[in-house]
Coordinates of C-alpha atoms and ligand atoms in Angstrom, one line a residue:
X1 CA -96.8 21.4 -8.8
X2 CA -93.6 21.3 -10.6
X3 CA -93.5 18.8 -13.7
X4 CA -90.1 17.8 -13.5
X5 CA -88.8 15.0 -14.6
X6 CA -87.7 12.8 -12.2
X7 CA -83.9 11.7 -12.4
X8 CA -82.3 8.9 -10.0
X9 CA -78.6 10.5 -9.0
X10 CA -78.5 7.9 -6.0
X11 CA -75.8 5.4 -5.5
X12 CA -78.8 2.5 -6.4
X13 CA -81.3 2.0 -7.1
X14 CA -80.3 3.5 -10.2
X15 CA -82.3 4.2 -13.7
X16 CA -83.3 1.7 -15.9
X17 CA -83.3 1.9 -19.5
X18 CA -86.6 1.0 -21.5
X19 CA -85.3 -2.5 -23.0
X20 CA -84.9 -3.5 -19.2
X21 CA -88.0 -2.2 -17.8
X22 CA -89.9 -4.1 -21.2
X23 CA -87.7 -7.4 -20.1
X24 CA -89.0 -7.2 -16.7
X25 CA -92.5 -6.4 -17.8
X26 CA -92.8 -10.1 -19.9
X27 CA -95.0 -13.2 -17.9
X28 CA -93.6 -15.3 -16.1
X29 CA -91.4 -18.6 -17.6
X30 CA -90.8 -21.7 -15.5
X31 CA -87.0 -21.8 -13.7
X32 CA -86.6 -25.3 -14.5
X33 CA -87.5 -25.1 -18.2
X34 CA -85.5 -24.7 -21.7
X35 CA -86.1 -21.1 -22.1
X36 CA -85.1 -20.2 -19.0
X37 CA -81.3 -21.9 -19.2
X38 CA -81.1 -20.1 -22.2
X39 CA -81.2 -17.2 -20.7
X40 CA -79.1 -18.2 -17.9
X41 CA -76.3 -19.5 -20.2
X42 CA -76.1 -16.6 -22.3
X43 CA -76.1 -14.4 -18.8
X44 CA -73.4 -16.5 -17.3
X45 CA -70.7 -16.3 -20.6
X46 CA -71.7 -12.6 -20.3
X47 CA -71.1 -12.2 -16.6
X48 CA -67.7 -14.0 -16.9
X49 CA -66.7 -10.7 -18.9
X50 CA -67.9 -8.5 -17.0
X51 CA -66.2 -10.2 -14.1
X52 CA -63.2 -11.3 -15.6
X53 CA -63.1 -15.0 -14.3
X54 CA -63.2 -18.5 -16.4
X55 CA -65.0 -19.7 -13.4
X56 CA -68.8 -19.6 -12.9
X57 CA -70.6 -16.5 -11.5
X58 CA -73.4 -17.4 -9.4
X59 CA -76.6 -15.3 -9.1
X60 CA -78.2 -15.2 -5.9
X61 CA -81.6 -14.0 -4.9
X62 CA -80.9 -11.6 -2.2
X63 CA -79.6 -7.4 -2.3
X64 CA -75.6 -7.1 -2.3
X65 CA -75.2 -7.5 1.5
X66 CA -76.8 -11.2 0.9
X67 CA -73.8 -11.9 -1.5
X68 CA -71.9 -10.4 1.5
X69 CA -73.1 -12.4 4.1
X70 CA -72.7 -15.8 1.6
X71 CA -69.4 -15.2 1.1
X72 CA -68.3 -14.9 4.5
X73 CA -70.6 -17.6 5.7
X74 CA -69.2 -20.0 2.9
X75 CA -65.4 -19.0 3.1
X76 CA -64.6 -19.2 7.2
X77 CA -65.3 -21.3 10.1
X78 CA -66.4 -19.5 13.2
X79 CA -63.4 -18.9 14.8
X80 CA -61.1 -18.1 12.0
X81 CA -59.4 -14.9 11.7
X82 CA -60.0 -12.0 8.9
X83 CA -58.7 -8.8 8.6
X84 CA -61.6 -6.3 7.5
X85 CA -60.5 -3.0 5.4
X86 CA -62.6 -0.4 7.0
X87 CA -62.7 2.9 5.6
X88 CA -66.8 3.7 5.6
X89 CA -70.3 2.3 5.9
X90 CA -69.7 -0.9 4.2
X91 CA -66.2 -2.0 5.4
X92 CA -68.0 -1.8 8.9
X93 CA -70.6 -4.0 7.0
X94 CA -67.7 -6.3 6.4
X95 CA -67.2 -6.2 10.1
X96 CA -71.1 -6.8 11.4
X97 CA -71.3 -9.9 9.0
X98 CA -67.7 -11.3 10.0
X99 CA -68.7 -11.0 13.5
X100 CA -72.5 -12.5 13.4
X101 CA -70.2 -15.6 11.9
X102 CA -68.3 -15.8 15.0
X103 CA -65.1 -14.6 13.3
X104 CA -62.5 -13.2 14.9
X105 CA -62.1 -9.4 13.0
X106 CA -58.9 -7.6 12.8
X107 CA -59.9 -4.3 11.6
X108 CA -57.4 -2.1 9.3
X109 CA -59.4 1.3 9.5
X110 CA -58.9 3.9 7.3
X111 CA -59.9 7.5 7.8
X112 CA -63.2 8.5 5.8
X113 CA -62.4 9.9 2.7
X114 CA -59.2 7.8 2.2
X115 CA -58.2 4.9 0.5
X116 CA -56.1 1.9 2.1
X117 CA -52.6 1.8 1.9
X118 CA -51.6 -1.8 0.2
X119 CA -48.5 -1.5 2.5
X120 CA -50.9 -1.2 5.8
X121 CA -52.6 -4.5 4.4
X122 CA -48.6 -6.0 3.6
X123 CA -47.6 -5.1 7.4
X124 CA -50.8 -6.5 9.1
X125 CA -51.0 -9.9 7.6
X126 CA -47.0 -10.1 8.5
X127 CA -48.1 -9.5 12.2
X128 CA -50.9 -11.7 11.5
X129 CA -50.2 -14.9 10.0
X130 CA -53.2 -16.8 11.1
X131 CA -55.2 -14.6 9.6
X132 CA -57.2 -16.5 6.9
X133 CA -59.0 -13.4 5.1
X134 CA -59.1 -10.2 4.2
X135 CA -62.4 -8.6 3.3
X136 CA -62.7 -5.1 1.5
X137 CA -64.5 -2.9 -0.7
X138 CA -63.6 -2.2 -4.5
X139 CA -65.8 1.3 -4.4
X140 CA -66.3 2.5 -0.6
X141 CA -70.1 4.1 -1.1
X142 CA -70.4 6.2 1.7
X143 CA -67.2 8.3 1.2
X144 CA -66.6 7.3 -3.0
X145 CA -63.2 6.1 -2.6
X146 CA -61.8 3.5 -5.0
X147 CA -59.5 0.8 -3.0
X148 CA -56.2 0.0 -4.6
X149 CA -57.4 -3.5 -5.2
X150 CA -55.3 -4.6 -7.7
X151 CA -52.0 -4.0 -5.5
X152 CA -53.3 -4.9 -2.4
X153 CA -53.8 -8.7 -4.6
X154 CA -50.2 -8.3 -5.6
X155 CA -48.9 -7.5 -1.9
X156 CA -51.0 -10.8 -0.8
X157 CA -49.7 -13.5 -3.9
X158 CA -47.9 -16.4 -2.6
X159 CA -50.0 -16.0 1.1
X160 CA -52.7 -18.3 1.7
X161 CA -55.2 -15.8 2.5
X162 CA -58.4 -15.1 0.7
X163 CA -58.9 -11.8 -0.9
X164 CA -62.6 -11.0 -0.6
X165 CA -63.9 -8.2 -2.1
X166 CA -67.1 -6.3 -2.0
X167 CA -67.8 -4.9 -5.8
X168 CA -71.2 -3.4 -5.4
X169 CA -70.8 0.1 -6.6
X170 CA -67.4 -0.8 -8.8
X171 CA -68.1 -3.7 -10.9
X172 CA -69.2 -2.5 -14.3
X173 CA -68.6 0.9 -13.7
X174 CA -64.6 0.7 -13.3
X175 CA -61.9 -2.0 -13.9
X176 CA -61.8 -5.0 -11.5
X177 CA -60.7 -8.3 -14.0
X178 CA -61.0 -10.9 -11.4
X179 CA -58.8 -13.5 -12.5
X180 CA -56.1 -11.2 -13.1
X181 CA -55.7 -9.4 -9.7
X182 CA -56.0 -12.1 -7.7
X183 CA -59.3 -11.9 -6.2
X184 CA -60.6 -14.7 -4.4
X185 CA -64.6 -13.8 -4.3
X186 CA -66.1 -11.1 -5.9
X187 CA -69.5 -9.8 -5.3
X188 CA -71.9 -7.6 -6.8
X189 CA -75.5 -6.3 -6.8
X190 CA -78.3 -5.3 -9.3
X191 CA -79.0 -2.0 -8.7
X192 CA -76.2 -0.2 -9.2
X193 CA -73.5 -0.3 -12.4
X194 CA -76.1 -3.1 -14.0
X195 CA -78.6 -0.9 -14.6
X196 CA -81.4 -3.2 -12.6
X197 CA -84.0 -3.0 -10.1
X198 CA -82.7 -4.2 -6.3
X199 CA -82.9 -8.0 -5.6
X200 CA -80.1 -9.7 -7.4
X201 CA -76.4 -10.5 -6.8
X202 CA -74.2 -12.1 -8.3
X203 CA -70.9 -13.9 -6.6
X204 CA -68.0 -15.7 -8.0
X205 CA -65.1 -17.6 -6.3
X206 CA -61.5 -18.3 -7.3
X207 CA -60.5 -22.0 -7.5
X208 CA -58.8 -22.0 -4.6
X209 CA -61.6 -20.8 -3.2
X210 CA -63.8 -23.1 -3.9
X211 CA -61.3 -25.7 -2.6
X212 CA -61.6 -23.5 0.9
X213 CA -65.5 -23.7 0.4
X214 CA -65.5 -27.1 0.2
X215 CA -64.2 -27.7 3.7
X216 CA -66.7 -25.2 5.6
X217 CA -70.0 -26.2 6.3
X218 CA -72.0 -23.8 5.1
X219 CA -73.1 -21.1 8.1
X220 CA -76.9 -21.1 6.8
X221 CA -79.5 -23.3 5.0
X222 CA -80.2 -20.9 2.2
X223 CA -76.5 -19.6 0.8
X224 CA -74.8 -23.1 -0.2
X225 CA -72.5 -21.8 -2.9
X226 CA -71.3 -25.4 -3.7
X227 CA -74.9 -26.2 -4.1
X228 CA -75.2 -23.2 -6.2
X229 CA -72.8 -24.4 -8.6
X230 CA -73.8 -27.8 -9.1
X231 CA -77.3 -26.2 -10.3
X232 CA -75.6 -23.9 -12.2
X233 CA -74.4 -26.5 -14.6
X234 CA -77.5 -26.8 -15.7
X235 CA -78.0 -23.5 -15.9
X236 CA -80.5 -23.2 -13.4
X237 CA -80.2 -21.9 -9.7
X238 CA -81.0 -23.8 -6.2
X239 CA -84.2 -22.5 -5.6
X240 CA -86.7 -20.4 -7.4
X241 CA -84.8 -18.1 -9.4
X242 CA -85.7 -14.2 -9.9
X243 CA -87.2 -15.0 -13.0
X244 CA -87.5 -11.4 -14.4
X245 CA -84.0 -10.0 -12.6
X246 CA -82.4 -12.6 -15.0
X247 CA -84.8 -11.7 -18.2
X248 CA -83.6 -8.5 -16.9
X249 CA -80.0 -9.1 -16.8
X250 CA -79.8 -10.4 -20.2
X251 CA -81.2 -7.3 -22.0
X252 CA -78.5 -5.3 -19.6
X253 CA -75.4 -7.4 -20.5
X254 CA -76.3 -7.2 -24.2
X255 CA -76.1 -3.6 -24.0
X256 CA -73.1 -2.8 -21.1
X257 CA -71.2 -5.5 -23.4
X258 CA -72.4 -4.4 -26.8
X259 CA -69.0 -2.3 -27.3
X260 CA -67.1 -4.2 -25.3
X261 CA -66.5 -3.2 -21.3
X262 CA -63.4 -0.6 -22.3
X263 CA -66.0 1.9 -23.7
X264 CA -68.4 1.3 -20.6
X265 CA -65.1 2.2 -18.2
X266 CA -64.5 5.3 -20.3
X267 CA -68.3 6.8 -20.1
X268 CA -68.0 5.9 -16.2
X269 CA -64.4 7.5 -16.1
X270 CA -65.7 10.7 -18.5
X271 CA -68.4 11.0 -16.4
X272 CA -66.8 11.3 -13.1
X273 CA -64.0 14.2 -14.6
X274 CA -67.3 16.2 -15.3
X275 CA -69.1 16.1 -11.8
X276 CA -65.5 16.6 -9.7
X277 CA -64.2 19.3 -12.8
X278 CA -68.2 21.1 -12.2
X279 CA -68.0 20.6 -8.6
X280 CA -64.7 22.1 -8.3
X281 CA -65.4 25.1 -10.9
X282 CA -68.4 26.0 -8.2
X283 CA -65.7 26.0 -5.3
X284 CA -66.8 22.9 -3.5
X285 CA -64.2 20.2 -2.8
X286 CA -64.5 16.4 -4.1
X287 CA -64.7 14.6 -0.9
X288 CA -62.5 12.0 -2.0
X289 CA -59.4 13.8 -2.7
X290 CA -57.4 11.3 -4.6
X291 CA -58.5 7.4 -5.2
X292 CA -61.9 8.5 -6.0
X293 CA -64.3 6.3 -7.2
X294 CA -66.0 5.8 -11.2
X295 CA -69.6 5.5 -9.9
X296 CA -70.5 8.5 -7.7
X297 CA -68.6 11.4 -6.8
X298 CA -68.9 12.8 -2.9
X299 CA -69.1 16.5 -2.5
X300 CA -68.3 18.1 0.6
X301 CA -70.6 21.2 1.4
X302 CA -69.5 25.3 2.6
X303 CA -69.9 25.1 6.3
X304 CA -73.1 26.4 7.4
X305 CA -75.0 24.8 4.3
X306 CA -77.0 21.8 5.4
X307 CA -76.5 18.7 3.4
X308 CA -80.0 17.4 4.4
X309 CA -81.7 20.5 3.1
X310 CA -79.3 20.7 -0.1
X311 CA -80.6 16.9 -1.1
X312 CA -84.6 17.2 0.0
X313 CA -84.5 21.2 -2.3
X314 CA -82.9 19.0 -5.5
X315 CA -85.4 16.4 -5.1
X316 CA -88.5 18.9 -4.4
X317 CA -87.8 21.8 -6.7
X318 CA -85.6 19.8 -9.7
X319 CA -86.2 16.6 -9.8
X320 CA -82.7 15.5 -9.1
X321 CA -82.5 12.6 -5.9
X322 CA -79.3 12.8 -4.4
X323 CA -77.7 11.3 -1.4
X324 CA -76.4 12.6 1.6
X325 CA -73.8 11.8 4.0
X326 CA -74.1 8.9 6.9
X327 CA -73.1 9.0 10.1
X328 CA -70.2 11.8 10.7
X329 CA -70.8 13.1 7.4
X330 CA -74.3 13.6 7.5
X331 CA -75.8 17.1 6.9
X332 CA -71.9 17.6 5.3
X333 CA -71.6 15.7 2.4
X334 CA -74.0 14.8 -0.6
X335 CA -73.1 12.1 -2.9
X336 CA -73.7 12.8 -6.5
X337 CA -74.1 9.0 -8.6
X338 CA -73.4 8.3 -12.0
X339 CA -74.1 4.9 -12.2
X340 CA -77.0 2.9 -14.3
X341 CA -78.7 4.3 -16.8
X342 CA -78.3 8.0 -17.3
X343 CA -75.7 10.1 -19.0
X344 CA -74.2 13.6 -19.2
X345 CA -77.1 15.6 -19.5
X346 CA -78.8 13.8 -16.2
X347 CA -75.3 15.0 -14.4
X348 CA -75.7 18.4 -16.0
X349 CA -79.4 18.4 -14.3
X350 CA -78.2 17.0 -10.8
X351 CA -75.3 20.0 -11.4
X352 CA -77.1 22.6 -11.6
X353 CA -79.8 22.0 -8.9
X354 CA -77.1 21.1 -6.4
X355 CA -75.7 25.1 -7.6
X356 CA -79.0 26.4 -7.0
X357 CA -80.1 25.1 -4.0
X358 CA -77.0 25.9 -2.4
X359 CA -77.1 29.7 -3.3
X360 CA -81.1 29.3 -2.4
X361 CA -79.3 27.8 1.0
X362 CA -77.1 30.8 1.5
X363 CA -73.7 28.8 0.1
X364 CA -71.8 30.4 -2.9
X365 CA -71.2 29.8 -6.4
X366 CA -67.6 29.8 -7.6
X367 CA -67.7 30.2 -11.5
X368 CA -70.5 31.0 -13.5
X369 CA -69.4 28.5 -16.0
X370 CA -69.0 25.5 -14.1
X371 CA -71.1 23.3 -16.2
X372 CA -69.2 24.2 -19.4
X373 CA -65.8 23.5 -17.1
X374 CA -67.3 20.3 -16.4
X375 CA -68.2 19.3 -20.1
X376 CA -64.8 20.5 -21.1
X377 CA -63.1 17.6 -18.5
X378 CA -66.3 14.8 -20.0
X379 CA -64.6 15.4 -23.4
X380 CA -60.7 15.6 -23.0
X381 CA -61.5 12.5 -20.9
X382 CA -63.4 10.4 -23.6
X383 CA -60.6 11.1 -25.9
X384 CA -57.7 11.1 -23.3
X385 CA -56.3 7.6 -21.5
X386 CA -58.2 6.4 -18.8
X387 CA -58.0 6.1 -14.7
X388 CA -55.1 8.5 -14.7
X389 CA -55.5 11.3 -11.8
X390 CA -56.1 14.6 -13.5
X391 CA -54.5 17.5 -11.9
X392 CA -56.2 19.2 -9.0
X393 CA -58.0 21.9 -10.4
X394 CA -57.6 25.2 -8.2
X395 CA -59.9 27.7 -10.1
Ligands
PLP401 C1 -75.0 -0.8 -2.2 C2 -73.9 -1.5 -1.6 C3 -73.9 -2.7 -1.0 C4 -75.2 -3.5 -0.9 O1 -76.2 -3.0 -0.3 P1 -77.6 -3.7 -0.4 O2 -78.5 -2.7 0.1 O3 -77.6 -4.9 0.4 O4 -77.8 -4.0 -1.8 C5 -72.8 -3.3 -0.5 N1 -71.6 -2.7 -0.7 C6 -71.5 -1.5 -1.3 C7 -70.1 -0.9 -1.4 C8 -72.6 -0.9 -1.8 O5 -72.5 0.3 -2.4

C-alpha cells in the first residue's frame, strides 16, 4: 500500500479546509433560536457579496440541481416557453427539469467544447417572442466552458424575459455580479467554489423576478421561494435548516471574503493559466479552446490513451481523483478541478500523475519542464490583469 495523500481534483465535492471541517464538527443548535439567526444574518450580508445582489439569497436544503429545479418550478407556468442554452451535461439538465414542468423547451445547442454565441441567443428570442425564459449555465462542467453571461444579459435588457442562470461551478470561483449583468435568478451549490460538503444551495432572484414568482403557484410543496423569503426575514429558513452546512458556511465566507472576492478571482484565474500552460507544455490540448472556464480545466487525451484508465492510475498510484469525460467524451477527456480548497502545489500533484500515467499508458510527454512552464503562467498571471485570453501556447 501506497501512503499517499489523498487530494480531491474533482469538479465537487471539493476539499475542505480545517476551520470548515471544525465548524461542521460542533453539536447541534436549534434553527429557530438566537444563535442560529446570527449566523444566518452574518451568512446572508456575506452571500450578497459573493453574489452581487441587494436582494436576499436564499439557502435551500437540497444539492445544486434542487436550486435548479426551484427555480424553474417557481418562475414558469406549465406551458410557458424557455429557451434552454445547451452546450453539455447540465444545459441538458436545464432541459430534463424544464420539461418535467410541462414547459415548452426551445433548445439553443452548442457544440461540446464551445461557448454560446450572445448573438444565437439575440436571434432566437427575436424568432421567439413568447418565449418567457432563458435558462443557461455560467461554468458548463462537463466540457469547462465559461458562457458569455454578462453579454448575453446585455443582448436580453429591455425584453421581458428572465435570464436564469445555473452558477454551480462559477460562482465564487470567477466573476458573475448579479445585479450588474442582469441576471434574474442565480443559483449555486456547496460543494464546489464554497469550499463545503454537498447538500446546500443557495438561490437569489431579481426583483422582477420575484414579481414573476408571485404569480406562479409554486410547482411543488417543498420549494416555495416566496415562503422562503418571508422566513428569511427572520433569518431563519422554512423548514429545518442544515444546521451545520450554515455553521459551515460562515467559517467559508469569512475566509473566501477575508481579502475581498478580487483576490479569490485572481487565485482561481492563476490557477487555471498553470493547469492549461502545464497541460499544453506536455502536448495535450485544453478541451475548451477559448471561453474556458476558472474552476476546472478539461484535457483532451492522445488517441489511443484511455481516459478511464488515465483517472482510476492517478487515483490508485498518486493519490490525485480526477474526473473523466461523460457521454461522447468519455474515455477522451479528463477534467482537472481547481476549485475548493487546495492550491498550486495540489495542481502540481494532479500534474504530474496525469504525465505519468499517461507515459505508463503508452501516451507521450511533450516537455520535460512542463510543471515549471505551468508555474511560470501561475505567476505572470497573479501579477498580470485578469480574465484576459493568454495567447495559445504552441510549444
Ligand atoms: C455540480 C453542478 C450542478 C449540481 O449538481 P448537483 O449534483 O445537483 O449538486 C449543477 N450545475 C453545474 C454546472 C454543476 O457543475
Amino acid at each position: 500500500m501506497i501512503l499517499n495523500k489523498n487530494r480531491l481534483l474533482t469538479p465537487g465535492p471539493t476539499p475542505l479546509p480545517e476551520e470548515v471541517r471544525l465548524a461542521l464538527a460542533q453539536d447541534m443548535i436549534h434553527h429557530r433560536k438566537a444563535a442560529f439567526h446570527d449566523i444566518l444574518r452574518e451568512c446572508e450580508e456575506k452571500l450578497q457579496v459573493l453574489f452581487g445582489t441587494s436582494q436576499p439569497v436564499l439557502p435551500l436544503s437540497c444539492s445544486g440541481s434542487g436550486a435548479m429545479t426551484a427555480a424553474v418550478y417557481s418562475l414558469f407556468t406549465p406551458g410557458e416557453k424557455v429557451l434552454v442554452v445547451n452546450a453539455g451535461k447540465f444545459g441538458e439538465r436545464w432541459t430534463k427539469i424544464a420539461a418535467s414542468r410541462g414547459l415548452e423547451v426551445l433548445e439553443l445547442t452548442v457544440e461540446w467544447g464551445l461557448a454560446v454565441a450572445p448573438e444565437d441567443v439575440e436571434h432566437a428570442l427575436d424568432e421567439n417572442p413568447d418565449v418567457r425564459g432563458v435558462l443557461v449555465q455560467l461554468s458548463e462542467t462537463s466540457t469547462g466552458v465559461l458562457h458569455p453571461v454578462r453579454e448575453i444579459g446585455a443582448k436580453m435588457a429591455g425584453r421581458d424575459v428572465l435570464l436564469v442562470v445555473d452558477g454551480v461551478s462559477g460562482v465564487s470561483l470567477c466573476p458573475c455580479p448579479m445585479d450588474e449583468w442582469g441576471i434574474d435568478c442565480l443559483v449555486t451549490g456547496s460543494q464546489k467554489g464554497l469550499m463545503l460538503p454537498p447538500g446546500l444551495a443557495l438561490l437569489a432572484l431579481s426583483e422582477r423576478a420575484w414579481k414573476r414568482c408571485a404569480d406562479v403557484t409554486p410547482g411543488c410543496f417543498y420549494f416555495n421561494l416566496p415562503a422562503e423569503r418571508k422566513k428569511l426575514e427572520k433569518f431563519e429558513t422554512n423548514f429545518t435548516s442544515p444546521v451545520n452546512l450554515l455553521q459551515g458556511l460562515k467559517v467559508s465566507m469569512d475566509m473566501l471574503l477575508a481579502d475581498g472576492l478580487d483576490a479569490v478571482f485572481r487565485k482561481q484565474w492563476a490557477l487555471t493559466q498553470l493547469t492549461r500552460r502545464a497541460v499544453q507544455a506536455m502536448g495535450l490540448t485544453p478541451f475548451a479552446r477559448t471561453n474556458y472556464t476558472w474552476g476546472l480545466t478539461s484535457i483532451l487525451l492522445p488517441d489511443g490513451v484511455d481516459g478511464g484508465r488515465i483517472v482510476a492510475d492517478c487515483a490508485e498510484k498518486y493519490g490525485a481523483y480526477l474526473a473523466g469525460g461523460q457521454d461522447a467524451l468519455k474515455g477522451r477527456i479528463v477534467r482537472l478541478a481547481h476549485m475548493g480548497w487546495l492550491d498550486w502545489s495540489d495542481i502540481l500533484a494532479g500534474l504530474y500523475a496525469l504525465n505519468r500515467t499517461i507515459i505508463d499508458n503508452g501516451g507521450f510527454c511533450g516537455a520535460h519542464d512542463f510543471l515549471e512552464q505551468g508555474m511560470a503562467s501561475y505567476r505572470a498571471a497573479l501579477e498580470g490583469e485578469i480574465g484576459v485570453e493568454p495567447p495559445l501556447v504552441h510549444d
